[in-house]
């Protein structure tokens, strides 16, 4: 039987609208993938009465409650207190939690403060959930047929801890199979039209716009054979064509690092409007140093000339945002750094700087490689940040296509 | 008296994690600004039982419920039905709603379909809320001392309708004042200790870790004079010292761009472990191009030597992650780019590459300027990304301190 789950987010910053709650959507998507059924979501602030009431309500709505936030060292972090009050338990220092906190602080070479000791104050009998990614241990408590899991609100810690401590408990032999297909460069509404009428062998279809990409999720019912799944994935891949870049794989940067490092190839970048964002994205991937050799951020025209020898006349004749400049950047950095591949990006991120001929969002991208240089122009809708992150994505997608 | 409000979002796409709920945060921020108190938030899917239960729970938590979603023309749009069931009312076609729908469709030159007629089916006695921005009328129903307002889920329509029909009803003369103080470099737990016993003039104190910084929020009760607020902010500033970098202002990057552009100063960066993240962060700020001139990403040792002339012997003697290399990077890029300031960052982001003498998280940062070069070493806890973003923050904070 799949479990019925309620997600409870806590934090005054959610009730004042200062923070958009992204944890709940992440948890919901992960739970969906495990076949667990999210019945409802709740958000409570920092006050004890509201917290206890929210926990009680959550436990009425589902047998498993996943609670995020309120495990920090300060006085307005009250989740452990509220859970203890709800379950009628005492609150005392957990030796196990304290040991974990001390060990983490020893590693960091820092002193455990009185405020940190508070983070070991847990409901009596709680199961401690180790936090190897931050200082606040999580915990779980069972009461009246419900189990509540409490995780920190910091998204990175919450995600790691959900995967480490909770995912396996909730997955059942009836868990459906989830296949995640990652696409780049085609809008969600058009992807939906492309998929219309396709035989999906009974799979549920989900779309998720995750800027700069769109993910397509296929959830196959329990018992669907691997062969049947493969056939469906094949049909979807045919329809998606070049926009599909990964099935159950990493993001664009992970793909680039994986593909290039396996081939022993290297990369350098010359970025203008993205100003290092593409390089920084690649460097998120552990092992990037085997591939990513060098980058230049040529934000001013002078730096384009001085760093990569882009001719002043080329810029004067075509403008800094132009195909010739993108080509010169890609080829210039490739030759300077002596890498297999060179990427050049120049564009208008906005809000200023646009014109009728070159509106805000115009980006020229070039990829120079062993058999020549390819170029792509895009006009990207959205604000400054969307333009930049989509430009970075377009560059990496173009590089992957150059290698096919 | 300020009203206690509950926000209820509906839609199966929220429970599957396909969509991040931004409506609730927008409503919460708007309500906070009106002085209304958001008690909790709930999210329900499309099934009738779950919807009715959520409405009942919401009305137990607050006297005003603002519900979004489920007013569309399709079968899984069930908000009107659920409100009718909760209040024990019949459901019938509202002449007023139908007139609004017909008039809107006439303007658009389109035919009213049977599916659109469904959108006029409202609980008996409901007050119709006109939607001049889309096709689905909203409505409100009072029952048992609670009032529920139902708005469409499309953010643009929801926002307009909230402003047009609800804001004025909830606004009071008691709106509080919020002061947000941004700090960098001191852990949340230590900040809490520093603030202990401070006279805050009755203000509520909140902490929020927003990597890489910690924000301190003071919420003053209605009627606190501007003078009294200034005195409290002054006392808190004294205690926070150098870690405070902004009161009600932008983030570190916005501060750097603002301060340097006002002074007519320029900046260049040489990044190793952060690999362009610092430059990209600065470039997020509109107008960054007046300040940010050039950057290099010197990921490999060869690139450190070739791009900035960091001597191979300096690297061999001290290691690439060392004070002399950070100084050489900062001074090298400053002199190459001819900027007022130069930043150099070199560190071990992990997960590999650490040693006992230089554990993962060790970062050397240098800022070169008109009166010399300052250096800072930090050992940053956390994963690869945390190390990188905190390193970027440390560099910008050091630059701001260099200018003081």
mmCIF file of N, CA and C in Angstrom, chain A residues 229-348:
data_model
loop_
_atom_site.group_PDB
_atom_site.id
_atom_site.type_symbol
_atom_site.label_atom_id
_atom_site.label_comp_id
_atom_site.label_asym_id
_atom_site.label_seq_id
_atom_site.Cartn_x
_atom_site.Cartn_y
_atom_site.Cartn_z
ATOM 1 N N UNK A 229 8.596 -0.483 -21.036
ATOM 2 C CA UNK A 229 9.068 0.860 -20.696
ATOM 3 C C UNK A 229 10.012 1.390 -21.778
ATOM 4 N N UNK A 230 10.918 0.514 -22.207
ATOM 5 C CA UNK A 230 11.897 0.929 -23.217
ATOM 6 C C UNK A 230 11.204 1.362 -24.506
ATOM 7 N N UNK A 231 10.168 0.615 -24.871
ATOM 8 C CA UNK A 231 9.451 0.972 -26.101
ATOM 9 C C UNK A 231 8.827 2.362 -25.986
ATOM 10 N N UNK A 232 8.222 2.636 -24.825
ATOM 11 C CA UNK A 232 7.588 3.949 -24.640
ATOM 12 C C UNK A 232 8.646 5.054 -24.665
ATOM 13 N N UNK A 233 9.740 4.828 -23.926
ATOM 14 C CA UNK A 233 10.806 5.835 -23.894
ATOM 15 C C UNK A 233 11.347 6.068 -25.311
ATOM 16 N N UNK A 234 11.441 5.003 -26.079
ATOM 17 C CA UNK A 234 11.901 5.118 -27.465
ATOM 18 C C UNK A 234 10.968 5.992 -28.289
ATOM 19 N N UNK A 235 9.663 5.731 -28.141
ATOM 20 C CA UNK A 235 8.680 6.528 -28.898
ATOM 21 C C UNK A 235 8.762 8.002 -28.517
ATOM 22 N N UNK A 236 8.867 8.268 -27.214
ATOM 23 C CA UNK A 236 8.943 9.662 -26.761
ATOM 24 C C UNK A 236 10.232 10.316 -27.287
ATOM 25 N N UNK A 237 11.344 9.567 -27.230
ATOM 26 C CA UNK A 237 12.625 10.108 -27.708
ATOM 27 C C UNK A 237 12.532 10.497 -29.174
ATOM 28 N N UNK A 238 11.877 9.647 -29.980
ATOM 29 C CA UNK A 238 11.743 9.953 -31.410
ATOM 30 C C UNK A 238 11.020 11.277 -31.603
ATOM 31 N N UNK A 239 9.969 11.480 -30.811
ATOM 32 C CA UNK A 239 9.181 12.698 -30.939
ATOM 33 C C UNK A 239 9.983 13.920 -30.491
ATOM 34 N N UNK A 240 10.776 13.753 -29.430
ATOM 35 C CA UNK A 240 11.500 14.895 -28.861
ATOM 36 C C UNK A 240 12.705 15.294 -29.714
ATOM 37 N N UNK A 241 13.307 14.320 -30.372
ATOM 38 C CA UNK A 241 14.427 14.617 -31.271
ATOM 39 C C UNK A 241 15.591 15.275 -30.549
ATOM 40 N N UNK A 242 16.165 16.298 -31.189
ATOM 41 C CA UNK A 242 17.377 16.932 -30.649
ATOM 42 C C UNK A 242 17.150 17.633 -29.321
ATOM 43 N N UNK A 243 15.890 17.965 -28.996
ATOM 44 C CA UNK A 243 15.667 18.692 -27.743
ATOM 45 C C UNK A 243 15.919 17.804 -26.523
ATOM 46 N N UNK A 244 15.847 16.491 -26.694
ATOM 47 C CA UNK A 244 16.118 15.563 -25.589
ATOM 48 C C UNK A 244 17.626 15.408 -25.415
ATOM 49 N N UNK A 245 18.133 15.687 -24.208
ATOM 50 C CA UNK A 245 19.577 15.480 -24.067
ATOM 51 C C UNK A 245 19.950 14.461 -23.011
ATOM 52 N N UNK A 246 18.989 13.997 -22.228
ATOM 53 C CA UNK A 246 19.364 13.021 -21.199
ATOM 54 C C UNK A 246 18.135 12.239 -20.732
ATOM 55 N N UNK A 247 18.289 10.930 -20.542
ATOM 56 C CA UNK A 247 17.238 10.100 -19.946
ATOM 57 C C UNK A 247 17.765 9.603 -18.610
ATOM 58 N N UNK A 248 17.103 9.998 -17.550
ATOM 59 C CA UNK A 248 17.515 9.635 -16.192
ATOM 60 C C UNK A 248 18.963 10.020 -15.898
ATOM 61 N N UNK A 249 19.443 11.077 -16.525
ATOM 62 C CA UNK A 249 20.823 11.491 -16.308
ATOM 63 C C UNK A 249 20.904 12.845 -15.618
ATOM 64 N N UNK A 250 22.098 13.381 -15.570
ATOM 65 C CA UNK A 250 22.338 14.648 -14.899
ATOM 66 C C UNK A 250 21.913 15.836 -15.748
ATOM 67 N N UNK A 251 22.226 17.029 -15.280
ATOM 68 C CA UNK A 251 21.825 18.229 -16.013
ATOM 69 C C UNK A 251 22.835 18.523 -17.123
ATOM 70 N N UNK A 252 22.655 19.627 -17.813
ATOM 71 C CA UNK A 252 23.503 19.926 -18.955
ATOM 72 C C UNK A 252 24.979 19.965 -18.570
ATOM 73 N N UNK A 253 25.296 20.614 -17.435
ATOM 74 C CA UNK A 253 26.699 20.722 -17.021
ATOM 75 C C UNK A 253 27.264 19.341 -16.687
ATOM 76 N N UNK A 254 26.485 18.525 -15.980
ATOM 77 C CA UNK A 254 26.973 17.175 -15.663
ATOM 78 C C UNK A 254 27.210 16.369 -16.927
ATOM 79 N N UNK A 255 26.318 16.514 -17.905
ATOM 80 C CA UNK A 255 26.500 15.824 -19.178
ATOM 81 C C UNK A 255 27.775 16.256 -19.888
ATOM 82 N N UNK A 256 28.006 17.569 -19.914
ATOM 83 C CA UNK A 256 29.196 18.072 -20.600
ATOM 84 C C UNK A 256 30.456 17.534 -19.927
ATOM 85 N N UNK A 257 30.519 17.645 -18.596
ATOM 86 C CA UNK A 257 31.720 17.181 -17.889
ATOM 87 C C UNK A 257 31.910 15.677 -18.098
ATOM 88 N N UNK A 258 30.816 14.913 -18.025
ATOM 89 C CA UNK A 258 30.926 13.462 -18.171
ATOM 90 C C UNK A 258 31.407 13.081 -19.570
ATOM 91 N N UNK A 259 30.760 13.660 -20.566
ATOM 92 C CA UNK A 259 31.081 13.297 -21.950
ATOM 93 C C UNK A 259 32.511 13.712 -22.294
ATOM 94 N N UNK A 260 32.904 14.935 -21.929
ATOM 95 C CA UNK A 260 34.246 15.407 -22.293
ATOM 96 C C UNK A 260 35.319 14.656 -21.496
ATOM 97 N N UNK A 261 35.082 14.418 -20.215
ATOM 98 C CA UNK A 261 36.150 13.777 -19.438
ATOM 99 C C UNK A 261 36.343 12.339 -19.901
ATOM 100 N N UNK A 262 35.254 11.665 -20.269
ATOM 101 C CA UNK A 262 35.410 10.300 -20.782
ATOM 102 C C UNK A 262 36.209 10.281 -22.075
ATOM 103 N N UNK A 263 36.068 11.342 -22.876
ATOM 104 C CA UNK A 263 36.788 11.401 -24.147
ATOM 105 C C UNK A 263 38.167 12.032 -23.991
ATOM 106 N N UNK A 264 38.514 12.446 -22.774
ATOM 107 C CA UNK A 264 39.808 13.093 -22.567
ATOM 108 C C UNK A 264 39.887 14.463 -23.226
ATOM 109 N N UNK A 265 38.744 15.116 -23.378
ATOM 110 C CA UNK A 265 38.733 16.420 -24.038
ATOM 111 C C UNK A 265 38.628 17.553 -23.003
ATOM 112 N N UNK A 266 39.047 18.736 -23.414
ATOM 113 C CA UNK A 266 39.070 19.873 -22.491
ATOM 114 C C UNK A 266 38.285 21.045 -23.066
ATOM 115 N N UNK A 267 38.005 22.028 -22.188
ATOM 116 C CA UNK A 267 37.105 23.116 -22.561
ATOM 117 C C UNK A 267 37.584 24.428 -21.957
ATOM 118 N N UNK A 268 37.409 25.508 -22.702
ATOM 119 C CA UNK A 268 37.635 26.851 -22.169
ATOM 120 C C UNK A 268 36.488 27.742 -22.644
ATOM 121 N N UNK A 269 36.259 28.823 -21.925
ATOM 122 C CA UNK A 269 35.093 29.666 -22.229
ATOM 123 C C UNK A 269 35.441 31.148 -22.224
ATOM 124 N N UNK A 270 34.814 31.883 -23.132
ATOM 125 C CA UNK A 270 34.883 33.352 -23.119
ATOM 126 C C UNK A 270 33.458 33.870 -23.018
ATOM 127 N N UNK A 271 33.115 34.446 -21.873
ATOM 128 C CA UNK A 271 31.734 34.840 -21.628
ATOM 129 C C UNK A 271 31.622 36.348 -21.494
ATOM 130 N N UNK A 272 30.625 36.919 -22.152
ATOM 131 C CA UNK A 272 30.340 38.322 -21.938
ATOM 132 C C UNK A 272 29.085 38.454 -21.071
ATOM 133 N N UNK A 273 27.872 38.392 -21.649
ATOM 134 C CA UNK A 273 26.658 38.662 -20.856
ATOM 135 C C UNK A 273 26.474 37.659 -19.725
ATOM 136 N N UNK A 274 26.919 36.421 -19.899
ATOM 137 C CA UNK A 274 26.747 35.425 -18.833
ATOM 138 C C UNK A 274 27.793 35.594 -17.733
ATOM 139 N N UNK A 275 28.885 36.298 -18.028
ATOM 140 C CA UNK A 275 29.836 36.767 -17.025
ATOM 141 C C UNK A 275 30.295 35.698 -16.043
ATOM 142 N N UNK A 276 30.579 34.497 -16.530
ATOM 143 C CA UNK A 276 31.127 33.465 -15.657
ATOM 144 C C UNK A 276 30.101 32.445 -15.210
ATOM 145 N N UNK A 277 28.830 32.697 -15.527
ATOM 146 C CA UNK A 277 27.790 31.788 -15.069
ATOM 147 C C UNK A 277 27.943 30.384 -15.662
ATOM 148 N N UNK A 278 28.328 30.313 -16.932
ATOM 149 C CA UNK A 278 28.473 29.003 -17.576
ATOM 150 C C UNK A 278 29.640 28.233 -16.940
ATOM 151 N N UNK A 279 30.762 28.928 -16.748
ATOM 152 C CA UNK A 279 31.920 28.277 -16.121
ATOM 153 C C UNK A 279 31.581 27.831 -14.714
ATOM 154 N N UNK A 280 30.902 28.705 -13.962
ATOM 155 C CA UNK A 280 30.560 28.377 -12.582
ATOM 156 C C UNK A 280 29.612 27.184 -12.520
ATOM 157 N N UNK A 281 28.705 27.100 -13.465
ATOM 158 C CA UNK A 281 27.765 25.976 -13.527
ATOM 159 C C UNK A 281 28.540 24.674 -13.774
ATOM 160 N N UNK A 282 29.480 24.708 -14.720
ATOM 161 C CA UNK A 282 30.301 23.519 -14.986
ATOM 162 C C UNK A 282 31.109 23.127 -13.755
ATOM 163 N N UNK A 283 31.616 24.149 -13.044
ATOM 164 C CA UNK A 283 32.470 23.869 -11.876
ATOM 165 C C UNK A 283 31.671 23.323 -10.702
ATOM 166 N N UNK A 284 30.331 23.372 -10.779
ATOM 167 C CA UNK A 284 29.516 22.729 -9.736
ATOM 168 C C UNK A 284 29.731 21.222 -9.725
ATOM 169 N N UNK A 285 30.122 20.688 -10.879
ATOM 170 C CA UNK A 285 30.218 19.238 -11.008
ATOM 171 C C UNK A 285 31.563 18.764 -10.455
ATOM 172 N N UNK A 286 31.563 17.864 -9.464
ATOM 173 C CA UNK A 286 32.835 17.338 -8.978
ATOM 174 C C UNK A 286 33.596 16.709 -10.137
ATOM 175 N N UNK A 287 34.896 16.956 -10.185
ATOM 176 C CA UNK A 287 35.689 16.425 -11.288
ATOM 177 C C UNK A 287 35.755 17.365 -12.473
ATOM 178 N N UNK A 288 35.154 18.535 -12.355
ATOM 179 C CA UNK A 288 35.154 19.493 -13.466
ATOM 180 C C UNK A 288 36.579 19.892 -13.841
ATOM 181 N N UNK A 289 37.507 19.805 -12.877
ATOM 182 C CA UNK A 289 38.848 20.324 -13.147
ATOM 183 C C UNK A 289 39.579 19.520 -14.220
ATOM 184 N N UNK A 290 39.105 18.298 -14.507
ATOM 185 C CA UNK A 290 39.731 17.528 -15.590
ATOM 186 C C UNK A 290 39.342 18.082 -16.959
ATOM 187 N N UNK A 291 38.285 18.857 -17.013
ATOM 188 C CA UNK A 291 37.749 19.322 -18.291
ATOM 189 C C UNK A 291 37.889 20.850 -18.450
ATOM 190 N N UNK A 292 37.482 21.555 -17.411
ATOM 191 C CA UNK A 292 37.421 23.017 -17.460
ATOM 192 C C UNK A 292 38.804 23.589 -17.184
ATOM 193 N N UNK A 293 39.419 24.185 -18.206
ATOM 194 C CA UNK A 293 40.792 24.639 -18.060
ATOM 195 C C UNK A 293 40.872 26.118 -17.719
ATOM 196 N N UNK A 294 40.076 26.911 -18.399
ATOM 197 C CA UNK A 294 40.283 28.348 -18.299
ATOM 198 C C UNK A 294 39.047 29.075 -18.814
ATOM 199 N N UNK A 295 38.846 30.253 -18.269
ATOM 200 C CA UNK A 295 37.751 31.059 -18.772
ATOM 201 C C UNK A 295 38.137 32.513 -18.728
ATOM 202 N N UNK A 296 37.509 33.313 -19.570
ATOM 203 C CA UNK A 296 37.665 34.758 -19.427
ATOM 204 C C UNK A 296 36.281 35.371 -19.451
ATOM 205 N N UNK A 297 36.152 36.405 -18.629
ATOM 206 C CA UNK A 297 34.911 37.161 -18.611
ATOM 207 C C UNK A 297 35.220 38.491 -19.256
ATOM 208 N N UNK A 298 34.731 38.649 -20.478
ATOM 209 C CA UNK A 298 35.081 39.826 -21.267
ATOM 210 C C UNK A 298 33.873 40.738 -21.289
ATOM 211 N N UNK A 299 33.674 41.418 -20.153
ATOM 212 C CA UNK A 299 32.458 42.195 -19.990
ATOM 213 C C UNK A 299 32.537 43.502 -20.765
ATOM 214 N N UNK A 300 33.711 44.119 -20.772
ATOM 215 C CA UNK A 300 33.866 45.385 -21.500
ATOM 216 C C UNK A 300 34.449 45.110 -22.888
ATOM 217 N N UNK A 301 34.252 46.046 -23.811
ATOM 218 C CA UNK A 301 34.826 45.889 -25.145
ATOM 219 C C UNK A 301 36.343 45.826 -25.088
ATOM 220 N N UNK A 302 36.927 46.674 -24.205
ATOM 221 C CA UNK A 302 38.385 46.679 -24.092
ATOM 222 C C UNK A 302 38.894 45.285 -23.714
ATOM 223 N N UNK A 303 38.182 44.624 -22.795
ATOM 224 C CA UNK A 303 38.665 43.316 -22.356
ATOM 225 C C UNK A 303 38.534 42.297 -23.480
ATOM 226 N N UNK A 304 37.511 42.455 -24.340
ATOM 227 C CA UNK A 304 37.392 41.545 -25.488
ATOM 228 C C UNK A 304 38.623 41.692 -26.391
ATOM 229 N N UNK A 305 39.045 42.938 -26.568
ATOM 230 C CA UNK A 305 40.212 43.174 -27.427
ATOM 231 C C UNK A 305 41.494 42.700 -26.757
ATOM 232 N N UNK A 306 41.676 43.140 -25.492
ATOM 233 C CA UNK A 306 42.948 42.858 -24.830
ATOM 234 C C UNK A 306 43.122 41.370 -24.537
ATOM 235 N N UNK A 307 42.055 40.722 -24.042
ATOM 236 C CA UNK A 307 42.215 39.337 -23.604
ATOM 237 C C UNK A 307 42.278 38.357 -24.752
ATOM 238 N N UNK A 308 41.489 38.615 -25.800
ATOM 239 C CA UNK A 308 41.389 37.603 -26.844
ATOM 240 C C UNK A 308 41.673 38.153 -28.225
ATOM 241 N N UNK A 309 42.120 39.392 -28.269
ATOM 242 C CA UNK A 309 42.489 39.943 -29.563
ATOM 243 C C UNK A 309 41.326 40.082 -30.536
ATOM 244 N N UNK A 310 40.101 40.239 -29.995
ATOM 245 C CA UNK A 310 38.978 40.507 -30.897
ATOM 246 C C UNK A 310 39.192 41.913 -31.463
ATOM 247 N N UNK A 311 39.299 42.013 -32.778
ATOM 248 C CA UNK A 311 39.637 43.283 -33.387
ATOM 249 C C UNK A 311 38.644 44.389 -33.074
ATOM 250 N N UNK A 312 39.162 45.610 -32.815
ATOM 251 C CA UNK A 312 38.284 46.755 -32.551
ATOM 252 C C UNK A 312 37.386 47.006 -33.753
ATOM 253 N N UNK A 313 37.905 46.714 -34.965
ATOM 254 C CA UNK A 313 37.095 46.932 -36.171
ATOM 255 C C UNK A 313 35.945 45.931 -36.258
ATOM 256 N N UNK A 314 36.207 44.683 -35.811
ATOM 257 C CA UNK A 314 35.140 43.675 -35.813
ATOM 258 C C UNK A 314 34.002 44.138 -34.912
ATOM 259 N N UNK A 315 34.374 44.668 -33.729
ATOM 260 C CA UNK A 315 33.346 45.150 -32.802
ATOM 261 C C UNK A 315 32.660 46.386 -33.378
ATOM 262 N N UNK A 316 33.447 47.290 -33.952
ATOM 263 C CA UNK A 316 32.870 48.521 -34.498
ATOM 264 C C UNK A 316 31.930 48.210 -35.665
ATOM 265 N N UNK A 317 32.315 47.263 -36.531
ATOM 266 C CA UNK A 317 31.494 46.961 -37.717
ATOM 267 C C UNK A 317 30.220 46.202 -37.372
ATOM 268 N N UNK A 318 30.294 45.294 -36.396
ATOM 269 C CA UNK A 318 29.173 44.380 -36.163
ATOM 270 C C UNK A 318 28.470 44.588 -34.823
ATOM 271 N N UNK A 319 29.108 45.338 -33.950
ATOM 272 C CA UNK A 319 28.581 45.452 -32.593
ATOM 273 C C UNK A 319 29.154 44.329 -31.736
ATOM 274 N N UNK A 320 29.220 44.560 -30.417
ATOM 275 C CA UNK A 320 29.786 43.551 -29.515
ATOM 276 C C UNK A 320 28.905 42.307 -29.474
ATOM 277 N N UNK A 321 27.599 42.501 -29.703
ATOM 278 C CA UNK A 321 26.691 41.352 -29.725
ATOM 279 C C UNK A 321 26.435 40.992 -31.178
ATOM 280 N N UNK A 322 27.235 40.069 -31.699
ATOM 281 C CA UNK A 322 27.155 39.723 -33.119
ATOM 282 C C UNK A 322 27.810 38.369 -33.349
ATOM 283 N N UNK A 323 27.493 37.788 -34.479
ATOM 284 C CA UNK A 323 28.082 36.494 -34.823
ATOM 285 C C UNK A 323 29.613 36.571 -34.911
ATOM 286 N N UNK A 324 30.175 37.569 -35.645
ATOM 287 C CA UNK A 324 31.646 37.596 -35.749
ATOM 288 C C UNK A 324 32.338 37.677 -34.383
ATOM 289 N N UNK A 325 31.745 38.441 -33.452
ATOM 290 C CA UNK A 325 32.378 38.539 -32.130
ATOM 291 C C UNK A 325 32.270 37.207 -31.386
ATOM 292 N N UNK A 326 31.103 36.535 -31.472
ATOM 293 C CA UNK A 326 30.960 35.237 -30.813
ATOM 294 C C UNK A 326 31.988 34.245 -31.357
ATOM 295 N N UNK A 327 32.162 34.234 -32.678
ATOM 296 C CA UNK A 327 33.148 33.333 -33.288
ATOM 297 C C UNK A 327 34.554 33.661 -32.801
ATOM 298 N N UNK A 328 34.877 34.964 -32.786
ATOM 299 C CA UNK A 328 36.220 35.369 -32.357
ATOM 300 C C UNK A 328 36.469 34.995 -30.901
ATOM 301 N N UNK A 329 35.438 35.111 -30.062
ATOM 302 C CA UNK A 329 35.598 34.745 -28.648
ATOM 303 C C UNK A 329 35.863 33.240 -28.526
ATOM 304 N N UNK A 330 35.038 32.433 -29.190
ATOM 305 C CA UNK A 330 35.178 30.974 -29.068
ATOM 306 C C UNK A 330 36.536 30.523 -29.601
ATOM 307 N N UNK A 331 36.894 31.033 -30.778
ATOM 308 C CA UNK A 331 38.160 30.598 -31.381
ATOM 309 C C UNK A 331 39.347 31.175 -30.620
ATOM 310 N N UNK A 332 39.202 32.414 -30.127
ATOM 311 C CA UNK A 332 40.286 33.044 -29.378
ATOM 312 C C UNK A 332 40.607 32.311 -28.089
ATOM 313 N N UNK A 333 39.589 31.977 -27.313
ATOM 314 C CA UNK A 333 39.870 31.324 -26.033
ATOM 315 C C UNK A 333 40.358 29.894 -26.263
ATOM 316 N N UNK A 334 39.829 29.226 -27.320
ATOM 317 C CA UNK A 334 40.266 27.858 -27.604
ATOM 318 C C UNK A 334 41.752 27.839 -27.941
ATOM 319 N N UNK A 335 42.160 28.804 -28.740
ATOM 320 C CA UNK A 335 43.558 28.790 -29.151
ATOM 321 C C UNK A 335 44.457 29.255 -28.008
ATOM 322 N N UNK A 336 44.003 30.253 -27.224
ATOM 323 C CA UNK A 336 44.815 30.743 -26.110
ATOM 324 C C UNK A 336 45.006 29.657 -25.052
ATOM 325 N N UNK A 337 43.916 28.940 -24.725
ATOM 326 C CA UNK A 337 43.998 27.953 -23.651
ATOM 327 C C UNK A 337 44.466 26.598 -24.155
ATOM 328 N N UNK A 338 44.488 26.413 -25.472
ATOM 329 C CA UNK A 338 44.926 25.139 -26.035
ATOM 330 C C UNK A 338 44.017 23.986 -25.666
ATOM 331 N N UNK A 339 42.708 24.230 -25.683
ATOM 332 C CA UNK A 339 41.749 23.189 -25.298
ATOM 333 C C UNK A 339 41.080 22.589 -26.535
ATOM 334 N N UNK A 340 40.427 21.427 -26.346
ATOM 335 C CA UNK A 340 39.721 20.786 -27.453
ATOM 336 C C UNK A 340 38.577 21.670 -27.947
ATOM 337 N N UNK A 341 37.857 22.274 -26.986
ATOM 338 C CA UNK A 341 36.674 23.059 -27.315
ATOM 339 C C UNK A 341 36.778 24.469 -26.735
ATOM 340 N N UNK A 342 36.206 25.419 -27.428
ATOM 341 C CA UNK A 342 36.111 26.783 -26.906
ATOM 342 C C UNK A 342 34.694 27.293 -27.090
ATOM 343 N N UNK A 343 34.157 27.930 -26.056
ATOM 344 C CA UNK A 343 32.793 28.481 -26.138
ATOM 345 C C UNK A 343 32.871 29.999 -26.054
ATOM 346 N N UNK A 344 32.118 30.679 -26.909
ATOM 347 C CA UNK A 344 32.015 32.142 -26.852
ATOM 348 C C UNK A 344 30.562 32.562 -26.708
ATOM 349 N N UNK A 345 30.284 33.467 -25.785
ATOM 350 C CA UNK A 345 28.905 33.926 -25.548
ATOM 351 C C UNK A 345 28.890 35.447 -25.461
ATOM 352 N N UNK A 346 28.052 36.080 -26.254
ATOM 353 C CA UNK A 346 27.887 37.531 -26.155
ATOM 354 C C UNK A 346 26.428 37.875 -26.406
ATOM 355 N N UNK A 347 25.836 38.684 -25.525
ATOM 356 C CA UNK A 347 24.406 38.968 -25.666
ATOM 357 C C UNK A 347 23.970 40.163 -24.852
ATOM 358 N N UNK A 348 22.677 40.464 -24.973
ATOM 359 C CA UNK A 348 22.092 41.601 -24.254
ATOM 360 C C UNK A 348 21.147 41.060 -23.195
#
